[in-house]
Short mmCIF file of N, CA and C in Angstrom, two decimals:
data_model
loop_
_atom_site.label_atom_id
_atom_site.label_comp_id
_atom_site.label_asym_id
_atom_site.label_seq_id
_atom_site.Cartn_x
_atom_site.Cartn_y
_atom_site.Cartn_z
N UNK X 297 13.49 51.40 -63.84
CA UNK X 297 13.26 49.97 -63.75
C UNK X 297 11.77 49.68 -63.58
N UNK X 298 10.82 50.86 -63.24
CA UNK X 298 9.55 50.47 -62.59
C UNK X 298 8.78 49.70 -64.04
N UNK X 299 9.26 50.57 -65.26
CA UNK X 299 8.69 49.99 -66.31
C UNK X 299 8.65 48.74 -66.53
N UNK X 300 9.40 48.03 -65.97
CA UNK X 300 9.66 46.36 -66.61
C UNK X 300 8.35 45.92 -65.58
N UNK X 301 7.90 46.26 -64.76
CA UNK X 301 6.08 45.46 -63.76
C UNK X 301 5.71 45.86 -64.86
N UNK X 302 5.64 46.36 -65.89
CA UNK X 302 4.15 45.69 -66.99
C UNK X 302 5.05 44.38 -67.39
N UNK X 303 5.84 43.65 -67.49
CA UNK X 303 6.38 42.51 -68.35
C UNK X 303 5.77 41.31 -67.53
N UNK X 304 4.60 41.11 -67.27
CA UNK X 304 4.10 39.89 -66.44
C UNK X 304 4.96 38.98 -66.44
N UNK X 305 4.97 38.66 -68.04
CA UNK X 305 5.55 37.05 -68.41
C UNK X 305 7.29 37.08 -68.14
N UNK X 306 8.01 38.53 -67.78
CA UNK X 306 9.35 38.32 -67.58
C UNK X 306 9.49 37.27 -66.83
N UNK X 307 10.68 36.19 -67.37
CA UNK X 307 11.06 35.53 -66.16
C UNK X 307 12.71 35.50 -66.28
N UNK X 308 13.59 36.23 -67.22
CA UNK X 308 15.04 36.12 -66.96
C UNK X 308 15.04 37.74 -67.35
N UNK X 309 16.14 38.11 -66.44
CA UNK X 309 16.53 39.62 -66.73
C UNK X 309 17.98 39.91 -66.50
N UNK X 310 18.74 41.17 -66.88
CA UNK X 310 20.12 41.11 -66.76
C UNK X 310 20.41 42.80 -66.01
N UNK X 311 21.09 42.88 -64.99
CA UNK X 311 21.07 44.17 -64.78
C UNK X 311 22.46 44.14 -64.61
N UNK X 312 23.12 45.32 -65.53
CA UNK X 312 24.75 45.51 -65.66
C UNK X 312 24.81 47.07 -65.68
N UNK X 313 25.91 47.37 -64.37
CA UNK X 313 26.23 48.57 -64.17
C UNK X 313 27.71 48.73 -64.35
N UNK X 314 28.58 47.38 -65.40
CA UNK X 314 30.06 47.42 -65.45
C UNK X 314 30.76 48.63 -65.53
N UNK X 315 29.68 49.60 -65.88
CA UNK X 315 30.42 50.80 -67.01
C UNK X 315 30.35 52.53 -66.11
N UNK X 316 29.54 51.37 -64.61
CA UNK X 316 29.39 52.47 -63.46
C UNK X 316 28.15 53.81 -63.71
N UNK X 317 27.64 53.20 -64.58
CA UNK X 317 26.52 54.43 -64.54
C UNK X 317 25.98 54.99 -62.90
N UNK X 318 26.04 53.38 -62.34
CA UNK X 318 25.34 54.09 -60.63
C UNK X 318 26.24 54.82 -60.04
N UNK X 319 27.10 55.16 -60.94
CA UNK X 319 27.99 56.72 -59.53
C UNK X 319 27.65 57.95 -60.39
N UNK X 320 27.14 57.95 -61.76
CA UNK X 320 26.61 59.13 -62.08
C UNK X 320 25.14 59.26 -62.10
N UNK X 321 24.37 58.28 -62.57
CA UNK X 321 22.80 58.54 -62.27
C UNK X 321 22.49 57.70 -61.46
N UNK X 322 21.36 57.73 -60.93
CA UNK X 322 20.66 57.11 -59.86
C UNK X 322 19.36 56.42 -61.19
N UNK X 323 19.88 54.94 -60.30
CA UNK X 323 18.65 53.83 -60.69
C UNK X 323 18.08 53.52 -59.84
N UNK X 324 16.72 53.21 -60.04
CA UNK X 324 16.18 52.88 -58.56
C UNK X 324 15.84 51.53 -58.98
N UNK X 325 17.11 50.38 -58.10
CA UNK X 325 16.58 48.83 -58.35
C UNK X 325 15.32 48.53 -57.70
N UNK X 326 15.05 49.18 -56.47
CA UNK X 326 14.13 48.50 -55.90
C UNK X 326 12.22 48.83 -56.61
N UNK X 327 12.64 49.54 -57.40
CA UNK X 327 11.45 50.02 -57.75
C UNK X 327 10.62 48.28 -58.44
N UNK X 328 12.01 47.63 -58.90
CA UNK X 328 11.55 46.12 -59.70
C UNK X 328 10.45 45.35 -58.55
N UNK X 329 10.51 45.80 -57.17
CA UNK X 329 9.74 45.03 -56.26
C UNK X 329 8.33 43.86 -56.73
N UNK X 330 7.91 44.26 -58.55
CA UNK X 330 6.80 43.72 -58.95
C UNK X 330 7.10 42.89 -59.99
N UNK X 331 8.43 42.63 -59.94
CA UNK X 331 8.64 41.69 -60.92
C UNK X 331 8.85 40.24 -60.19
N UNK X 332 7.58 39.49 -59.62
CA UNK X 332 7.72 38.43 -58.73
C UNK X 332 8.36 36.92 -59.56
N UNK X 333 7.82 37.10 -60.81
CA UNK X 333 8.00 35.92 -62.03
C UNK X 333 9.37 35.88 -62.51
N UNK X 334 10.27 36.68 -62.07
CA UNK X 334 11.91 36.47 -62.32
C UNK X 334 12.28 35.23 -61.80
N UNK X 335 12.82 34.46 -62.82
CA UNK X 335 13.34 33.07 -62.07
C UNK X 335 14.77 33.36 -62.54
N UNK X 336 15.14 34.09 -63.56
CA UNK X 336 16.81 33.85 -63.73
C UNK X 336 17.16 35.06 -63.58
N UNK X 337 17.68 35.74 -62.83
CA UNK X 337 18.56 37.53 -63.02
C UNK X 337 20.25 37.08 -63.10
N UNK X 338 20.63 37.82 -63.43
CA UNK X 338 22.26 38.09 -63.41
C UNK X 338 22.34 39.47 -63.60
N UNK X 339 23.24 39.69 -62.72
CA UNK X 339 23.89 41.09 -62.35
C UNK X 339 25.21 41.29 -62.43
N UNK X 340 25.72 42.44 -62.60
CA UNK X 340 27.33 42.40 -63.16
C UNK X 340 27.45 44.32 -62.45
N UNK X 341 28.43 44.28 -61.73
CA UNK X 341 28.85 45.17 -61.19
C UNK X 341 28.04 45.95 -60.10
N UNK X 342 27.17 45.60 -59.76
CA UNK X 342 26.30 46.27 -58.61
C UNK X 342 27.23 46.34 -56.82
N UNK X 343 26.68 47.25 -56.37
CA UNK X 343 27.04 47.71 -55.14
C UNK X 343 26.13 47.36 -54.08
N UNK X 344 25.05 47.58 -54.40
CA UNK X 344 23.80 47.75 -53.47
C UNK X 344 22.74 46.55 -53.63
N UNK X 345 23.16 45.63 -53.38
CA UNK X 345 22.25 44.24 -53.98
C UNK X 345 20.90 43.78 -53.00
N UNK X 346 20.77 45.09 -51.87
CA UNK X 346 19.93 44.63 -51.19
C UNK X 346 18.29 44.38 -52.15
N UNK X 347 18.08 45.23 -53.39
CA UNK X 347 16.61 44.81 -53.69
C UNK X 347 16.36 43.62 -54.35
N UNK X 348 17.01 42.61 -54.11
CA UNK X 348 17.56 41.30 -54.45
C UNK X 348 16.30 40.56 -53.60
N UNK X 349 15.89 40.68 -52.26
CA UNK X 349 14.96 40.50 -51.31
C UNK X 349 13.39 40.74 -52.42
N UNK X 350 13.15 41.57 -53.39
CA UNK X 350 12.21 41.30 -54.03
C UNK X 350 12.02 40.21 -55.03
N UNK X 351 12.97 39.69 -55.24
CA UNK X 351 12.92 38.65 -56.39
C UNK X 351 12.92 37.23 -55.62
N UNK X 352 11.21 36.92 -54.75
CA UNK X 352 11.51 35.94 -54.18
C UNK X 352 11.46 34.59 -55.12
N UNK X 353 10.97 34.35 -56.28
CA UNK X 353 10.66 33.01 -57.10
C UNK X 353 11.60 33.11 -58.23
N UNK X 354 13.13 33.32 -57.56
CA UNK X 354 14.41 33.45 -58.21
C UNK X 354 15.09 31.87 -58.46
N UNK X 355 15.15 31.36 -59.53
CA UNK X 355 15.53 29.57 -58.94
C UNK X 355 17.64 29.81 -59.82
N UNK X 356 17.68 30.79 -60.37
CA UNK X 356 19.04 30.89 -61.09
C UNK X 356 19.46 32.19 -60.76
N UNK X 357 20.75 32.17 -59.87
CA UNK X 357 21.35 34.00 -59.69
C UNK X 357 22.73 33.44 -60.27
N UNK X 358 22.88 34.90 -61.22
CA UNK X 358 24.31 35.38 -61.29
C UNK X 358 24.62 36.65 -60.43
N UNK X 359 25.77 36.35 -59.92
CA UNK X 359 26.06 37.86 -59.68
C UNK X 359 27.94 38.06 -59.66
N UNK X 360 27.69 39.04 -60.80
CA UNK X 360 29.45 39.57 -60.93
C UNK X 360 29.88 40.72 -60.16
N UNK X 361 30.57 40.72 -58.84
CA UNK X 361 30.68 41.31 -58.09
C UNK X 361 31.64 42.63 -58.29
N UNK X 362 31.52 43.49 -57.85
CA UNK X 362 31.93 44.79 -58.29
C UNK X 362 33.60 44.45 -57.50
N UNK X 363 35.18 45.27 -58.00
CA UNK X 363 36.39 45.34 -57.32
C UNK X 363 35.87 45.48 -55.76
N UNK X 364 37.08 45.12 -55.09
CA UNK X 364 36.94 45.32 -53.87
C UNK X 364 35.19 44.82 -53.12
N UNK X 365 34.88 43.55 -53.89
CA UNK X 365 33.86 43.39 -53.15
C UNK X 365 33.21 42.50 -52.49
N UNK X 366 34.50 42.35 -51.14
CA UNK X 366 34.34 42.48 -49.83
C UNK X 366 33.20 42.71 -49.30
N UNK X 367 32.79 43.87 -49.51
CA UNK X 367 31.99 45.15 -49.17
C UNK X 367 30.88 44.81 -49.39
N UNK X 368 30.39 44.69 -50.53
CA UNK X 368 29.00 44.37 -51.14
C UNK X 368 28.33 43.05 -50.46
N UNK X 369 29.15 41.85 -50.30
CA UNK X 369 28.48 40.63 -49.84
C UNK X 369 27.71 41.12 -48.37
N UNK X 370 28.58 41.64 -47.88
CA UNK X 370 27.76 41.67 -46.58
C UNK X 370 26.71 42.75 -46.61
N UNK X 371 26.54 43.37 -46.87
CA UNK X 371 25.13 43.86 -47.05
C UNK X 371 24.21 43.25 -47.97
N UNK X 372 24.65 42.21 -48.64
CA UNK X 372 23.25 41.84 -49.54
C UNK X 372 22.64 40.38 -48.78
N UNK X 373 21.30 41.00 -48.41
CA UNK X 373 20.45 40.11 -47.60
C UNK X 373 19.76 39.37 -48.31
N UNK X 374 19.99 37.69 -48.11
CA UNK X 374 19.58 37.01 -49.86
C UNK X 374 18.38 35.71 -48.94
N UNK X 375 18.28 36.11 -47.39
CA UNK X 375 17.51 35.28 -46.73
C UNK X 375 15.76 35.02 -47.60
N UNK X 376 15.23 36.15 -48.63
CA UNK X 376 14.52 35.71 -48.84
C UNK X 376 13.97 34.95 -50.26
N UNK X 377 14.98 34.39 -50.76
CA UNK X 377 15.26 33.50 -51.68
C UNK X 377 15.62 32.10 -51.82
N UNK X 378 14.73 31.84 -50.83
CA UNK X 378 13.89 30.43 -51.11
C UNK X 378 14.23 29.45 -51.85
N UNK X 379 13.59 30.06 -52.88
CA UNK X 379 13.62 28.77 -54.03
C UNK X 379 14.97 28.97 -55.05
N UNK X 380 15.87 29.45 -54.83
CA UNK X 380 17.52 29.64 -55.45
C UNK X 380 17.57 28.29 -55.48
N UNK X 381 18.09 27.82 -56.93
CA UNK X 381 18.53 26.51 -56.69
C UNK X 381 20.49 26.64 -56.99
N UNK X 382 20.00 27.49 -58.40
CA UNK X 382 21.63 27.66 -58.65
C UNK X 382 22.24 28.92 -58.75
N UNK X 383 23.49 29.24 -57.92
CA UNK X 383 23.90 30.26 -58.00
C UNK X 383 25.35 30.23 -58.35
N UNK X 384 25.66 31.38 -59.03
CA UNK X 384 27.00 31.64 -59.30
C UNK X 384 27.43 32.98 -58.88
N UNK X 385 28.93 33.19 -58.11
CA UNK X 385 29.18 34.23 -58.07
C UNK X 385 30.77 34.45 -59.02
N UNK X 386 31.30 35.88 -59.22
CA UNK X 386 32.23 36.02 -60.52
C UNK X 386 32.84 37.08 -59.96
N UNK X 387 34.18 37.21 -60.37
CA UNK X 387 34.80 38.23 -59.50
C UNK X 387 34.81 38.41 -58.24
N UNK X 388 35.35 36.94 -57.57
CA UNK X 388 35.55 36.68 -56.14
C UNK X 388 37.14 37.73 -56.46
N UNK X 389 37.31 37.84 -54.90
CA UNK X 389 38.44 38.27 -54.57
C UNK X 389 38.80 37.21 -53.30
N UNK X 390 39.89 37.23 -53.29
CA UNK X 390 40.39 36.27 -51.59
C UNK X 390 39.86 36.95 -50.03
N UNK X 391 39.21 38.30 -50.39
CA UNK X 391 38.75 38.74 -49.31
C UNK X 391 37.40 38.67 -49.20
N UNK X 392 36.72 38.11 -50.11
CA UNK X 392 35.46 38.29 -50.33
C UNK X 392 34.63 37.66 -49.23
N UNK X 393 33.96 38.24 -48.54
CA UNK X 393 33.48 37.28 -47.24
C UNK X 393 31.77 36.39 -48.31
N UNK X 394 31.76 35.23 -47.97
CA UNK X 394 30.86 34.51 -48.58
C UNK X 394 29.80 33.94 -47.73
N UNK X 395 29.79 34.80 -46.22
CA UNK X 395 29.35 34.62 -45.09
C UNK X 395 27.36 34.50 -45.78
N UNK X 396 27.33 35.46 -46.84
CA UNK X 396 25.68 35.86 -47.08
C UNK X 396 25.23 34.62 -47.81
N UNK X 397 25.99 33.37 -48.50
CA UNK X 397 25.07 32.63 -48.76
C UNK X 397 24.79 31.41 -48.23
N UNK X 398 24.91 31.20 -46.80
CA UNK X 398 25.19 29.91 -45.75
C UNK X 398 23.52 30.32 -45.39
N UNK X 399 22.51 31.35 -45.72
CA UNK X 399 21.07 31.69 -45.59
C UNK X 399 20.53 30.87 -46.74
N UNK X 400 21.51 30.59 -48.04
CA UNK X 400 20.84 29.78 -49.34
C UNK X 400 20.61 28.38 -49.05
N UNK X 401 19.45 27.78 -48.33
CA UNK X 401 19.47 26.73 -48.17
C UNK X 401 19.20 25.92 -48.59
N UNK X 402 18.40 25.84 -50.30
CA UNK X 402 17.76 25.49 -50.84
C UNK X 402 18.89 25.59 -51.81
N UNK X 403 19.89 26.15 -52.10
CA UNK X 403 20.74 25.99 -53.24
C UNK X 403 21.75 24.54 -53.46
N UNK X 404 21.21 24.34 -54.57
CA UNK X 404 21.76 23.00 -55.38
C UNK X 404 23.31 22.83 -56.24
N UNK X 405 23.53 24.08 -56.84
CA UNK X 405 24.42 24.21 -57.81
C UNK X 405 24.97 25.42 -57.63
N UNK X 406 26.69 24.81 -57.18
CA UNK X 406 27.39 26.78 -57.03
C UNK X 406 28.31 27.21 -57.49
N UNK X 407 28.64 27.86 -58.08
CA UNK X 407 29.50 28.11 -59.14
C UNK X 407 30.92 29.37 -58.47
N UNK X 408 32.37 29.48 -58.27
CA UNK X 408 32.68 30.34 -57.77
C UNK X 408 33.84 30.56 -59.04
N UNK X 409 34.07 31.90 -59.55
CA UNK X 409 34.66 32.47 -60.34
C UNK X 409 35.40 33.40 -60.06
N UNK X 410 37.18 33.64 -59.99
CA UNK X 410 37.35 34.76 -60.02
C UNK X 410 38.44 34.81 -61.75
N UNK X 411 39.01 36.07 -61.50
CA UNK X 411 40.21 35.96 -63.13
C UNK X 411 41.12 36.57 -62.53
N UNK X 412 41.11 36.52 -60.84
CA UNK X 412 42.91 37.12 -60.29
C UNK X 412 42.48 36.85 -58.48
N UNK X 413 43.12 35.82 -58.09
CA UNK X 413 43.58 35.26 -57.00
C UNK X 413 44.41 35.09 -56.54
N UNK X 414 44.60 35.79 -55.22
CA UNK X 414 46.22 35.14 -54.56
C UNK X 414 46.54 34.82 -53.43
N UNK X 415 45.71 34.72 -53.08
CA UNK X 415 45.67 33.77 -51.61
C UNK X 415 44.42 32.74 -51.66
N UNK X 416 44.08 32.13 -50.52
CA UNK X 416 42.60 31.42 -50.30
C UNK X 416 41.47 31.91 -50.08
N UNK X 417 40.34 31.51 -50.28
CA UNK X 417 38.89 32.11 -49.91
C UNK X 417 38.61 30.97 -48.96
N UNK X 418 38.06 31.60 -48.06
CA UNK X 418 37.20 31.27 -46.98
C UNK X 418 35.73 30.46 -47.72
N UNK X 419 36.28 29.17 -47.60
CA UNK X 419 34.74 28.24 -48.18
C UNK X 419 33.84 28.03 -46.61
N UNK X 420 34.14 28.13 -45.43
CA UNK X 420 33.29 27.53 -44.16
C UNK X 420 31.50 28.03 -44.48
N UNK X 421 31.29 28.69 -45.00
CA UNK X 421 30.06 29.28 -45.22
C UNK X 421 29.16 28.27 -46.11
N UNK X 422 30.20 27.78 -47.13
CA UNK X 422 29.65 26.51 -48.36
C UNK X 422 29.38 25.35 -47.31
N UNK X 423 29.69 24.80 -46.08
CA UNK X 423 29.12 24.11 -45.55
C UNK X 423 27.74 24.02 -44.79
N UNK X 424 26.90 25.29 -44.95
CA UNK X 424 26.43 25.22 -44.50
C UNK X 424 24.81 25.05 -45.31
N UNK X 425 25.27 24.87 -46.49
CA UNK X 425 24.16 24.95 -47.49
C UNK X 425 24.36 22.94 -47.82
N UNK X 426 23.24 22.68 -46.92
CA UNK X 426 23.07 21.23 -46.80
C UNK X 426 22.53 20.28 -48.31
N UNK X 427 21.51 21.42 -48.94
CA UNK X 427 21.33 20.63 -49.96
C UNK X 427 22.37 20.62 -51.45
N UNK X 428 23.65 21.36 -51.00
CA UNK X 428 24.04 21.52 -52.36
C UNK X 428 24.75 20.34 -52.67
N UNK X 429 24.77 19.82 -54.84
CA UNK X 429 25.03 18.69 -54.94
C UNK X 429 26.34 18.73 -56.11
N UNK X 430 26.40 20.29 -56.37
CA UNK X 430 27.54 20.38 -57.24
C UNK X 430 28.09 21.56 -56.84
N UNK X 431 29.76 21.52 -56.93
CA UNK X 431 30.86 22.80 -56.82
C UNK X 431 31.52 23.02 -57.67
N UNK X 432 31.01 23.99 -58.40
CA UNK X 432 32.14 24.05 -59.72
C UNK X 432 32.85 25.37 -59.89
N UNK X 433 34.68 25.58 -60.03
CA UNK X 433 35.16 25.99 -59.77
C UNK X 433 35.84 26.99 -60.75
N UNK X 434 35.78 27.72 -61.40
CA UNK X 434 36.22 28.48 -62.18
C UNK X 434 37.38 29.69 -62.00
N UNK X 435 37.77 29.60 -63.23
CA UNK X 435 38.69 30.71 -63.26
C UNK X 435 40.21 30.71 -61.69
N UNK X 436 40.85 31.40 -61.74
CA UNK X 436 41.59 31.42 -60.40
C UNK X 436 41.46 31.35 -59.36
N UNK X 437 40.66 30.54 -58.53
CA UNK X 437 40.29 30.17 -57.01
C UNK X 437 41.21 29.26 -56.72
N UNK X 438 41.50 29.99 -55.32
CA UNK X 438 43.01 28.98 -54.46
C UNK X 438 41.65 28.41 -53.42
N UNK X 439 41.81 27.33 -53.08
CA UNK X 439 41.06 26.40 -51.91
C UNK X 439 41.87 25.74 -51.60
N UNK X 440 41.87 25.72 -50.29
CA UNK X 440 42.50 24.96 -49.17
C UNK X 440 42.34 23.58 -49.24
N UNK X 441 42.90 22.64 -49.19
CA UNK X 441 42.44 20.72 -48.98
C UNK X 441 41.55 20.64 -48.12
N UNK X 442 41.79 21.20 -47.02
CA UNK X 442 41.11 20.90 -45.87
C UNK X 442 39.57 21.41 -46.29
N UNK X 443 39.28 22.44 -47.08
CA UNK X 443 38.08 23.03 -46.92
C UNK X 443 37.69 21.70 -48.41
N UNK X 444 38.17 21.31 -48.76
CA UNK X 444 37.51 20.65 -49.85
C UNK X 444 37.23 18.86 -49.70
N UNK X 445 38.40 18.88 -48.86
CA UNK X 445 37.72 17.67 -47.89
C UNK X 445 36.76 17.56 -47.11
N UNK X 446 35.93 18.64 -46.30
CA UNK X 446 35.26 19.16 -45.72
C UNK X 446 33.87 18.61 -46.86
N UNK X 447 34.13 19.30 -48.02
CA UNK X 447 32.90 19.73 -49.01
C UNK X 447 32.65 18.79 -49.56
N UNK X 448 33.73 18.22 -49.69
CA UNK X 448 33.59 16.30 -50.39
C UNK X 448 32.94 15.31 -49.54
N UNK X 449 33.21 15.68 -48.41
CA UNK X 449 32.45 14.44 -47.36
C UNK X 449 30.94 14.74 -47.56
N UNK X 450 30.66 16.32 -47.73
CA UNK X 450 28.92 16.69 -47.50
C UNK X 450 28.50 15.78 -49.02
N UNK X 451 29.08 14.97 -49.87
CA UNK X 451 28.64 14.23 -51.01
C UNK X 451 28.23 15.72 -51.78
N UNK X 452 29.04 16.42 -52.21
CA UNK X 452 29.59 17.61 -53.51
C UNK X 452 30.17 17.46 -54.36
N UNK X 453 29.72 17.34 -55.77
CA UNK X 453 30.78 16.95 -56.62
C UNK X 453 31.80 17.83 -56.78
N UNK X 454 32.95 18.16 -56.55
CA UNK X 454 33.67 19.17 -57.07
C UNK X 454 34.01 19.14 -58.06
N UNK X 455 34.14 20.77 -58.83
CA UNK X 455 34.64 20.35 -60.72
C UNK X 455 35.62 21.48 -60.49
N UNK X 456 36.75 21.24 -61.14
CA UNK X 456 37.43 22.85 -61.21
C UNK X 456 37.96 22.91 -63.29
#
């Protein structure tokens, strides 16, 4: 990855490990630490999302969360991403704790996706992101009334 710090002018990039290469070779994400000019990344199957903390002038995240991943949210520390305006996450599960982006305070636009749900997700965390002005709902997400009454009062548009 270190190669992409010559790409000054990068500002959208895509890093996809769907196909699991990171359980046979070793990538080193964090090596990207010099790619400061990323404003759009999307990611698709990652485990280890902590070098996420280098991409502080990030204003668009995707991230398609790996099975079972529970796991992954809570270790990815997204406190220093600032200027996030819109984020989407994909391949929620009903266990997915969403505790890591109530630090996105600056996020405007949030997108939650899964393609197999069967119970509810825990939205209390979406309240805590004061400036957001749209919720849009994709794919199989069960939400509670109560949590969407909650999200409707903060003036959220909800879309499903």
């Amino acid at each position: 990855i270190a190669c992409l710090n010559e790409l000054s002018k990068l500002e959208e990039l895509v890093f996809d490990d769907e196909s699991n290469l990171g359980d046979r070779i070793k990538v080193d994400y964090f090596s990207s630490k010099q790619l400061s000019n990323i404003k759009k990344l999307e990611i698709h199957g990652l485990w280890d999302l902590r070098f996420l903390q280098n991409f502080i002038n990030l204003t668009d995240l995707t991230l398609y969360l790996p099975d079972d991943s529970d796991k992954v949210i809570k270790n990815a520390d997204l406190t220093s991403l600032k200027n996030l305006k819109t984020l989407k996450l994909g391949n929620l599960e009903e266990q997915t704790n969403l505790e890591m982006i109530n630090t996105l305070i600056n996020v405007e636009e949030l997108t939650l996706d899964s393609y197999l749900m069967e119970d509810f997700i825990n939205l209390k965390p979406i309240l805590e992101l004061k400036n957001l002005k749209s919720l849009k709902i994709d794919g199989y997400v069960y939400l509670k009334e109560e949590d969407i009454s909650q999200i409707s009062a903060m003036g959220v548009q909800i879309t499903q």
